[in-house]
Amino acid sequence: MADADRTTDADALIDGLRTRRSGHNFDPDADIDDDTLAELIRDATLAPSSYNLQPWEFVAVQDDDRLAELAEIAYDQQHIVDAGTAILVAGHTDPKTADRVFEEWVDAGRFDADTGAELKSQTVASYESDQAGRDYAIRNASLAAQNLLLSAHARGLTATPMSGFDFEAAAEFAGLPADTVPVVLIAVGPSGGEEPDRLPRRSVDEVLHRESM
Amino acid sequence: MADADRTTDADALIDGLRTRRSGHNFDPDADIDDDTLAELIRDATLAPSSYNLQPWEFVAVQDDDRLAELAEIAYDQQHIVDAGTAILVAGHTDPKTADRVFEEWVDAGRFDADTGAELKSQTVASYESDQAGRDYAIRNASLAAQNLLLSAHARGLTATPMSGFDFEAAAEFAGLPADTVPVVLIAVGPSGGEEPDRLPRRSVDEVLHRESM
């Protein structure tokens, strides 16, 4: 790629990171179409994941009655209804994609079958504790969620992530199996107008530590 | 913003999401400079977080001996040394920024002092269980980590996230206080050349569920 091209793209990507906001003002009369929803999910799935397990699922809620029910589960966050689409991002607490994913690693020639089998058994073992399984679910699904938020921003949509909801009720509502946990709920839809100014951020000097905290 | 501008930026942002890769091929003779490191962290801190608590810290390791030690903690992932910079992204398990952040919400006129006090006590209460505190730490720090990876990509750098490391040893190595846990380790630096093709992704049809799983 030519340097000039890379610079242009770089600026736009960085600008995207810097201008994305978690808006709460949605147009209640406008929704996203199916193609846009599919593209948001596609961009989300390009996030990295441990050993490429891609341990995530996305439940899109668009039915009006169900959106109202979901807003109640999220402690009456009305903007979920106004957005028109809510996406529950969920994560696997078990390495249930491991068989196929390690086959893909071997098929791609990234390592031989024996190494693949060994790495697979190490990976499966790393999920053995309940805590580690839950951590994997939340970590990986959150990486995907941030891509989804940025993809929405790129498409001129407003999107806001929420973790203030009844997780048990949300899991039941979304029909999640026992090995899949809610991680973050995202309201997404066409903007309803201006958002307030961004709140202050902790400074780089405060959060960046050299060698040790 | 003019429509034409938005379309151009949108394409570049989406292109960034789609072309970002977790590379493992670093130039061992080239490192990032301090300004670049600060910009990566700055972009990371623009990620959303629950109630804007920004419950994250970044420990940048660049000393050669410490990089070698960290590579051992990460089960001998040699590319950590080649990258020249490793950033341990860590998350708060306690709402230790709550006092100042809720003051900022009130100062910004987003709600009055009484509402702020009530929301703060709800937020602090939501961290009460150890599990919830850990979930918050991992969720929010992971959102920031994905921004950091994309910021590196925009700058033409290679960056790869890792969760395959000894978490307890990493916490001690980085001097994390008891209320701050390692979430993801990112090796970042100038590219050392080509990366293999991207491995297959689970399809949109497989991971997108309508209304319920």
Short mmCIF file of C-alpha atoms in Angstrom, two decimals:
data_model
loop_
_atom_site.label_atom_id
_atom_site.label_comp_id
_atom_site.label_asym_id
_atom_site.label_seq_id
_atom_site.Cartn_x
_atom_site.Cartn_y
_atom_site.Cartn_z
CA MET A 1 0.00 0.00 0.00
CA ALA A 2 1.31 3.48 -0.85
CA ASP A 3 2.39 5.58 2.12
CA ALA A 4 -0.05 8.35 1.19
CA ASP A 5 -2.93 5.88 1.25
CA ARG A 6 -1.92 4.47 4.59
CA THR A 7 -1.69 7.93 6.13
CA THR A 8 -5.16 8.88 4.93
CA ASP A 9 -6.70 5.66 6.22
CA ALA A 10 -4.81 5.93 9.49
CA ASP A 11 -6.14 9.41 10.15
CA ALA A 12 -9.70 8.32 9.48
CA LEU A 13 -9.42 5.25 11.67
CA ILE A 14 -7.95 7.25 14.54
CA ASP A 15 -10.58 9.92 14.00
CA GLY A 16 -13.20 7.17 14.27
CA LEU A 17 -11.77 5.96 17.58
CA ARG A 18 -11.74 9.53 18.89
CA THR A 19 -15.21 10.60 17.77
CA ARG A 20 -17.16 7.49 18.74
CA ARG A 21 -19.56 8.22 21.57
CA SER A 22 -22.03 6.20 23.58
CA GLY A 23 -25.13 8.17 22.68
CA HIS A 24 -28.50 7.91 24.35
CA ASN A 25 -30.53 9.92 21.88
CA PHE A 26 -32.14 7.67 19.25
CA ASP A 27 -34.69 8.40 16.54
CA PRO A 28 -37.70 6.37 17.72
CA ASP A 29 -39.17 6.33 14.20
CA ALA A 30 -36.14 4.91 12.35
CA ASP A 31 -34.54 1.46 12.53
CA ILE A 32 -31.55 -0.25 10.97
CA ASP A 33 -32.13 -2.65 8.07
CA ASP A 34 -31.15 -6.33 7.98
CA ASP A 35 -28.06 -5.76 5.83
CA THR A 36 -26.71 -3.21 8.28
CA LEU A 37 -27.34 -5.55 11.20
CA ALA A 38 -25.45 -8.32 9.41
CA GLU A 39 -22.52 -5.98 8.66
CA LEU A 40 -22.32 -4.87 12.30
CA ILE A 41 -22.09 -8.49 13.38
CA ARG A 42 -19.57 -9.28 10.65
CA ASP A 43 -17.30 -6.48 11.85
CA ALA A 44 -17.70 -7.64 15.45
CA THR A 45 -16.55 -11.14 14.53
CA LEU A 46 -13.28 -9.75 13.15
CA ALA A 47 -12.12 -9.03 16.70
CA PRO A 48 -9.29 -11.20 18.00
CA SER A 49 -9.99 -14.08 20.34
CA SER A 50 -7.88 -16.53 22.30
CA TYR A 51 -6.70 -19.19 19.83
CA ASN A 52 -9.32 -17.88 17.40
CA LEU A 53 -12.04 -19.71 19.35
CA GLN A 54 -14.45 -16.82 18.61
CA PRO A 55 -16.43 -17.69 21.75
CA TRP A 56 -19.30 -15.26 21.14
CA GLU A 57 -22.96 -15.08 20.13
CA PHE A 58 -25.15 -12.09 19.28
CA VAL A 59 -28.88 -12.00 19.99
CA ALA A 60 -30.60 -9.15 18.14
CA VAL A 61 -33.92 -8.04 19.59
CA GLN A 62 -36.14 -5.88 17.36
CA ASP A 63 -39.70 -6.90 18.21
CA ASP A 64 -41.41 -3.98 19.99
CA ASP A 65 -42.89 -6.04 22.80
CA ARG A 66 -39.61 -7.80 23.42
CA LEU A 67 -37.68 -4.51 23.37
CA ALA A 68 -40.04 -3.19 26.06
CA GLU A 69 -39.47 -6.33 28.11
CA LEU A 70 -35.70 -6.03 27.66
CA ALA A 71 -35.78 -2.37 28.74
CA GLU A 72 -37.42 -3.51 31.99
CA ILE A 73 -34.68 -6.13 32.47
CA ALA A 74 -32.21 -3.26 31.98
CA TYR A 75 -33.73 -1.26 34.84
CA ASP A 76 -36.00 0.84 32.62
CA GLN A 77 -33.41 2.19 30.18
CA GLN A 78 -35.99 3.57 27.74
CA HIS A 79 -33.45 4.28 24.99
CA ILE A 80 -33.40 0.54 24.29
CA VAL A 81 -36.94 0.87 22.94
CA ASP A 82 -36.18 4.08 21.03
CA ALA A 83 -33.10 2.55 19.39
CA GLY A 84 -35.21 -0.12 17.71
CA THR A 85 -32.49 -2.76 17.98
CA ALA A 86 -30.80 -4.21 21.03
CA ILE A 87 -27.97 -6.70 20.64
CA LEU A 88 -27.07 -8.92 23.55
CA VAL A 89 -23.44 -9.91 23.16
CA ALA A 90 -22.85 -13.21 24.94
CA GLY A 91 -19.76 -15.32 25.55
CA HIS A 92 -19.00 -19.03 25.81
CA THR A 93 -17.74 -20.22 29.18
CA ASP A 94 -16.73 -23.55 27.58
CA PRO A 95 -14.31 -24.02 24.66
CA LYS A 96 -17.06 -25.45 22.49
CA THR A 97 -15.57 -24.34 19.19
CA ALA A 98 -12.18 -25.89 19.96
CA ASP A 99 -12.53 -29.02 17.78
CA ARG A 100 -13.25 -27.16 14.58
CA VAL A 101 -10.97 -24.22 15.25
CA PHE A 102 -7.89 -26.35 15.87
CA GLU A 103 -8.72 -28.34 12.73
CA GLU A 104 -8.68 -25.02 10.86
CA TRP A 105 -5.27 -24.13 12.33
CA VAL A 106 -3.89 -27.44 11.11
CA ASP A 107 -5.66 -27.19 7.73
CA ALA A 108 -4.09 -23.76 7.23
CA GLY A 109 -0.66 -25.29 7.76
CA ARG A 110 0.02 -23.16 10.83
CA PHE A 111 1.09 -26.23 12.75
CA ASP A 112 1.05 -30.00 12.33
CA ALA A 113 -1.68 -32.31 13.63
CA ASP A 114 0.27 -33.38 16.73
CA THR A 115 1.04 -29.81 17.75
CA GLY A 116 -2.60 -28.91 17.07
CA ALA A 117 -3.82 -31.70 19.31
CA GLU A 118 -1.43 -30.63 22.06
CA LEU A 119 -2.39 -26.95 21.83
CA LYS A 120 -6.06 -27.88 21.76
CA SER A 121 -5.77 -29.90 24.93
CA GLN A 122 -3.87 -27.03 26.61
CA THR A 123 -6.57 -24.59 25.53
CA VAL A 124 -9.40 -26.81 26.72
CA ALA A 125 -7.55 -27.26 30.02
CA SER A 126 -7.24 -23.49 30.41
CA TYR A 127 -11.05 -23.30 30.55
CA GLU A 128 -11.26 -25.88 33.32
CA SER A 129 -11.88 -23.54 36.23
CA ASP A 130 -15.27 -21.83 36.24
CA GLN A 131 -13.56 -18.50 36.82
CA ALA A 132 -11.23 -18.86 33.85
CA GLY A 133 -14.13 -19.89 31.59
CA ARG A 134 -16.14 -16.85 32.61
CA ASP A 135 -13.10 -14.57 32.16
CA TYR A 136 -12.57 -15.88 28.62
CA ALA A 137 -16.23 -15.30 27.80
CA ILE A 138 -16.22 -11.73 29.04
CA ARG A 139 -12.81 -10.79 27.65
CA ASN A 140 -13.39 -12.06 24.14
CA ALA A 141 -17.00 -10.94 23.78
CA SER A 142 -15.98 -7.46 24.97
CA LEU A 143 -13.30 -7.19 22.28
CA ALA A 144 -15.99 -8.04 19.71
CA ALA A 145 -18.42 -5.57 21.30
CA GLN A 146 -15.98 -2.69 20.86
CA ASN A 147 -15.64 -3.53 17.16
CA LEU A 148 -19.44 -3.54 16.88
CA LEU A 149 -19.65 -0.09 18.51
CA LEU A 150 -17.04 1.29 16.12
CA SER A 151 -18.73 -0.30 13.10
CA ALA A 152 -22.00 1.38 14.14
CA HIS A 153 -20.17 4.70 14.49
CA ALA A 154 -18.67 4.29 11.01
CA ARG A 155 -22.18 3.81 9.64
CA GLY A 156 -23.42 7.03 11.24
CA LEU A 157 -25.45 5.12 13.82
CA THR A 158 -25.67 5.72 17.54
CA ALA A 159 -24.77 2.77 19.75
CA THR A 160 -24.36 2.50 23.47
CA PRO A 161 -23.12 -0.44 25.53
CA MET A 162 -24.78 -1.33 28.82
CA SER A 163 -23.85 -3.64 31.63
CA GLY A 164 -26.54 -2.32 33.97
CA PHE A 165 -29.13 -5.07 33.57
CA ASP A 166 -30.30 -8.21 35.35
CA PHE A 167 -27.90 -10.77 33.90
CA GLU A 168 -29.88 -13.81 34.95
CA ALA A 169 -33.12 -12.41 33.54
CA ALA A 170 -31.35 -11.42 30.32
CA ALA A 171 -29.92 -14.92 29.86
CA GLU A 172 -33.39 -16.43 30.24
CA PHE A 173 -34.98 -13.78 28.02
CA ALA A 174 -32.45 -14.45 25.24
CA GLY A 175 -32.63 -18.22 25.59
CA LEU A 176 -28.92 -18.55 26.27
CA PRO A 177 -27.72 -22.09 26.95
CA ALA A 178 -26.05 -22.78 30.29
CA ASP A 179 -22.53 -22.43 28.84
CA THR A 180 -23.18 -18.96 27.38
CA VAL A 181 -23.34 -15.82 29.53
CA PRO A 182 -24.53 -12.28 28.80
CA VAL A 183 -21.57 -9.89 28.56
CA VAL A 184 -22.84 -6.57 27.28
CA LEU A 185 -26.09 -5.22 25.88
CA ILE A 186 -25.85 -2.74 22.99
CA ALA A 187 -28.66 -0.42 21.90
CA VAL A 188 -28.11 0.62 18.28
CA GLY A 189 -30.08 2.72 15.82
CA PRO A 190 -30.24 5.95 13.87
CA SER A 191 -29.34 9.00 15.92
CA GLY A 192 -32.06 11.19 17.37
CA GLY A 193 -29.83 14.27 17.39
CA GLU A 194 -27.09 15.91 19.43
CA GLU A 195 -25.46 14.28 22.43
CA PRO A 196 -24.02 16.16 25.43
CA ASP A 197 -20.27 16.84 25.55
CA ARG A 198 -17.97 13.96 26.38
CA LEU A 199 -17.26 13.58 30.08
CA PRO A 200 -13.61 13.91 31.23
CA ARG A 201 -11.22 11.00 30.75
CA ARG A 202 -8.47 9.94 33.10
CA SER A 203 -5.27 11.36 31.61
CA VAL A 204 -2.59 9.31 29.89
CA ASP A 205 -0.15 10.25 32.66
CA GLU A 206 -2.50 8.81 35.23
CA VAL A 207 -3.20 5.47 33.58
CA LEU A 208 0.13 4.75 31.82
CA HIS A 209 2.76 3.18 34.06
CA ARG A 210 6.34 2.43 33.02
CA GLU A 211 7.67 -1.06 33.78
CA SER A 212 5.56 -1.33 36.95
CA MET A 213 2.61 0.34 38.69
CA MET B 1 -20.42 17.06 8.32
CA ALA B 2 -20.97 16.73 4.58
CA ASP B 3 -22.30 13.35 3.46
CA ALA B 4 -19.34 12.82 1.16
CA ASP B 5 -16.93 13.30 4.05
CA ARG B 6 -18.82 10.92 6.29
CA THR B 7 -18.81 8.23 3.61
CA THR B 8 -15.07 8.51 3.09
CA ASP B 9 -14.33 8.33 6.81
CA ALA B 10 -16.79 5.51 7.30
CA ASP B 11 -15.14 3.41 4.62
CA ALA B 12 -11.71 3.93 6.13
CA LEU B 13 -12.89 3.10 9.64
CA ILE B 14 -14.63 -0.06 8.45
CA ASP B 15 -11.58 -0.93 6.37
CA GLY B 16 -9.50 -0.55 9.56
CA LEU B 17 -11.75 -2.94 11.46
CA ARG B 18 -11.54 -5.45 8.61
CA THR B 19 -7.79 -5.31 7.98
CA ARG B 20 -6.57 -5.33 11.58
CA ARG B 21 -4.74 -8.55 12.37
CA SER B 22 -3.07 -10.03 15.41
CA GLY B 23 0.40 -10.37 13.95
CA HIS B 24 3.29 -12.29 15.46
CA ASN B 25 6.05 -11.05 13.20
CA PHE B 26 7.84 -8.06 14.74
CA ASP B 27 10.97 -6.22 13.70
CA PRO B 28 13.35 -6.98 16.58
CA ASP B 29 15.50 -3.93 15.75
CA ALA B 30 12.75 -1.28 15.80
CA ASP B 31 10.68 0.05 18.70
CA ILE B 32 7.87 2.56 19.13
CA ASP B 33 8.69 6.00 20.50
CA ASP B 34 7.22 7.60 23.63
CA ASP B 35 4.77 9.80 21.73
CA THR B 36 3.33 6.80 19.93
CA LEU B 37 2.97 4.89 23.18
CA ALA B 38 1.11 7.83 24.73
CA GLU B 39 -1.21 8.08 21.71
CA LEU B 40 -2.01 4.36 21.86
CA ILE B 41 -2.99 4.74 25.51
CA ARG B 42 -4.95 7.89 24.80
CA ASP B 43 -7.00 6.10 22.14
CA ALA B 44 -7.53 3.16 24.49
CA THR B 45 -8.96 5.44 27.16
CA LEU B 46 -11.63 6.69 24.74
CA ALA B 47 -13.39 3.33 25.02
CA PRO B 48 -16.71 3.35 26.84
CA SER B 49 -16.96 2.14 30.42
CA SER B 50 -19.77 1.55 32.88
CA TYR B 51 -20.78 4.97 34.25
CA ASN B 52 -17.53 6.35 32.80
CA LEU B 53 -15.57 4.83 35.70
CA GLN B 54 -12.66 4.09 33.30
CA PRO B 55 -11.53 1.25 35.55
CA TRP B 56 -8.31 0.50 33.72
CA GLU B 57 -4.51 0.83 33.99
CA PHE B 58 -1.77 0.20 31.41
CA VAL B 59 1.69 -1.03 32.35
CA ALA B 60 4.15 -0.62 29.49
CA VAL B 61 7.21 -2.85 29.64
CA GLN B 62 10.14 -1.91 27.39
CA ASP B 63 13.25 -2.84 29.36
CA ASP B 64 14.96 -5.78 27.63
CA ASP B 65 15.50 -7.83 30.76
CA ARG B 66 11.94 -7.26 31.91
CA LEU B 67 10.59 -8.16 28.46
CA ALA B 68 12.47 -11.45 28.64
CA GLU B 69 11.03 -12.11 32.09
CA LEU B 70 7.53 -11.26 30.88
CA ALA B 71 7.91 -13.60 27.88
CA GLU B 72 8.65 -16.39 30.36
CA ILE B 73 5.52 -15.50 32.36
CA ALA B 74 3.65 -15.74 29.05
CA TYR B 75 4.81 -19.31 28.47
CA ASP B 76 7.77 -18.37 26.28
CA GLN B 77 5.99 -16.27 23.68
CA GLN B 78 9.18 -14.91 22.15
CA HIS B 79 7.41 -12.27 20.03
CA ILE B 80 6.96 -10.25 23.24
CA VAL B 81 10.72 -9.64 23.22
CA ASP B 82 10.85 -8.96 19.47
CA ALA B 83 8.00 -6.43 19.68
CA GLY B 84 10.01 -4.21 22.02
CA THR B 85 6.93 -3.10 23.96
CA ALA B 86 4.44 -5.13 25.96
CA ILE B 87 1.44 -3.45 27.52
CA LEU B 88 -0.36 -5.18 30.35
CA VAL B 89 -3.95 -3.93 30.35
CA ALA B 90 -5.37 -4.26 33.86
CA GLY B 91 -8.78 -3.59 35.36
CA HIS B 92 -10.10 -2.36 38.71
CA THR B 93 -12.21 -4.84 40.65
CA ASP B 94 -13.33 -2.01 42.96
CA PRO B 95 -15.11 1.20 41.90
CA LYS B 96 -12.21 3.31 43.08
CA THR B 97 -12.79 6.16 40.64
CA ALA B 98 -16.46 6.52 41.63
CA ASP B 99 -16.13 9.63 43.84
CA ARG B 100 -14.48 11.79 41.22
CA VAL B 101 -16.39 10.42 38.25
CA PHE B 102 -19.80 11.07 39.76
CA GLU B 103 -18.65 14.56 40.70
CA GLU B 104 -17.80 15.06 37.02
CA TRP B 105 -21.28 13.89 35.98
CA VAL B 106 -22.84 16.43 38.33
CA ASP B 107 -20.37 19.18 37.33
CA ALA B 108 -21.29 18.59 33.69
CA GLY B 109 -24.94 19.17 34.55
CA ARG B 110 -25.92 15.66 33.47
CA PHE B 111 -27.81 15.18 36.72
CA ASP B 112 -28.22 16.97 40.06
CA ALA B 113 -26.21 16.22 43.18
CA ASP B 114 -28.90 14.06 44.79
CA THR B 115 -29.33 11.91 41.68
CA GLY B 116 -25.55 11.68 41.39
CA ALA B 117 -25.25 10.46 44.97
CA GLU B 118 -27.99 7.89 44.40
CA LEU B 119 -26.46 6.60 41.15
CA LYS B 120 -23.03 6.47 42.76
CA SER B 121 -24.28 4.35 45.62
CA GLN B 122 -26.06 2.03 43.13
CA THR B 123 -22.86 1.75 41.09
CA VAL B 124 -20.70 1.07 44.13
CA ALA B 125 -23.24 -1.55 45.26
CA SER B 126 -23.07 -3.24 41.86
CA TYR B 127 -19.39 -3.99 42.53
CA GLU B 128 -20.16 -5.62 45.88
CA SER B 129 -19.82 -9.23 44.83
CA ASP B 130 -16.30 -10.36 43.98
CA GLN B 131 -17.58 -11.88 40.74
CA ALA B 132 -19.28 -8.68 39.59
CA GLY B 133 -16.16 -6.65 40.38
CA ARG B 134 -14.00 -8.99 38.36
CA ASP B 135 -16.50 -8.99 35.48
CA TYR B 136 -16.47 -5.18 35.39
CA ALA B 137 -12.67 -5.16 35.35
CA ILE B 138 -12.42 -7.61 32.48
CA ARG B 139 -15.29 -6.18 30.43
CA ASN B 140 -14.18 -2.57 30.55
CA ALA B 141 -10.45 -3.18 30.16
CA SER B 142 -11.17 -5.39 27.14
CA LEU B 143 -13.17 -2.64 25.43
CA ALA B 144 -10.15 -0.36 25.92
CA ALA B 145 -7.77 -3.08 24.69
CA GLN B 146 -9.62 -3.38 21.38
CA ASN B 147 -9.29 0.38 20.85
CA LEU B 148 -5.58 0.09 21.55
CA LEU B 149 -5.20 -2.70 18.98
CA LEU B 150 -7.02 -0.63 16.36
CA SER B 151 -4.98 2.46 17.17
CA ALA B 152 -1.80 0.43 16.66
CA HIS B 153 -3.15 -0.85 13.34
CA ALA B 154 -3.93 2.71 12.23
CA ARG B 155 -0.32 3.65 12.96
CA GLY B 156 1.01 0.81 10.81
CA LEU B 157 2.15 -1.15 13.85
CA THR B 158 1.66 -4.82 14.59
CA ALA B 159 -0.11 -5.64 17.84
CA THR B 160 -1.31 -8.91 19.25
CA PRO B 161 -3.36 -9.53 22.39
CA MET B 162 -2.59 -12.47 24.65
CA SER B 163 -4.41 -14.07 27.51
CA GLY B 164 -2.11 -17.09 27.64
CA PHE B 165 0.06 -16.10 30.58
CA ASP B 166 0.37 -16.74 34.31
CA PHE B 167 -2.01 -14.11 35.67
CA GLU B 168 -0.75 -14.25 39.23
CA ALA B 169 2.88 -13.94 38.17
CA ALA B 170 1.99 -11.09 35.80
CA ALA B 171 0.19 -9.18 38.56
CA GLU B 172 3.24 -9.48 40.79
CA PHE B 173 5.65 -8.64 37.96
CA ALA B 174 3.69 -5.47 37.11
CA GLY B 175 3.23 -4.43 40.72
CA LEU B 176 -0.55 -4.40 40.49
CA PRO B 177 -2.36 -3.54 43.72
CA ALA B 178 -4.79 -6.12 45.12
CA ASP B 179 -7.82 -4.40 43.57
CA THR B 180 -6.38 -4.44 40.03
CA VAL B 181 -6.24 -7.59 37.89
CA PRO B 182 -4.41 -8.40 34.66
CA VAL B 183 -6.88 -8.62 31.74
CA VAL B 184 -4.90 -8.86 28.54
CA LEU B 185 -1.28 -8.52 27.50
CA ILE B 186 -0.54 -6.76 24.23
CA ALA B 187 2.74 -7.00 22.31
CA VAL B 188 3.13 -3.99 20.03
CA GLY B 189 5.84 -2.79 17.70
CA PRO B 190 6.89 -2.20 14.12
CA SER B 191 6.02 -5.07 11.81
CA GLY B 192 8.67 -7.61 10.85
CA GLY B 193 6.95 -8.44 7.56
CA GLU B 194 4.11 -10.50 6.16
CA GLU B 195 1.66 -12.43 8.32
CA PRO B 196 -0.08 -15.66 7.30
CA ASP B 197 -3.65 -15.48 5.91
CA ARG B 198 -6.45 -14.85 8.36
CA LEU B 199 -7.97 -18.01 9.79
CA PRO B 200 -11.68 -18.66 9.10
CA ARG B 201 -14.31 -16.81 11.10
CA ARG B 202 -17.63 -18.18 12.31
CA SER B 203 -20.21 -16.88 9.81
CA VAL B 204 -22.72 -14.15 10.57
CA ASP B 205 -25.53 -16.68 10.13
CA GLU B 206 -24.01 -18.86 12.80
CA VAL B 207 -23.48 -16.20 15.46
CA LEU B 208 -26.44 -13.85 14.81
CA HIS B 209 -29.67 -14.94 16.45
CA ARG B 210 -33.01 -13.19 16.05
CA GLU B 211 -34.94 -12.42 19.22
CA SER B 212 -33.63 -15.55 20.97
CA MET B 213 -30.92 -18.20 20.64
#
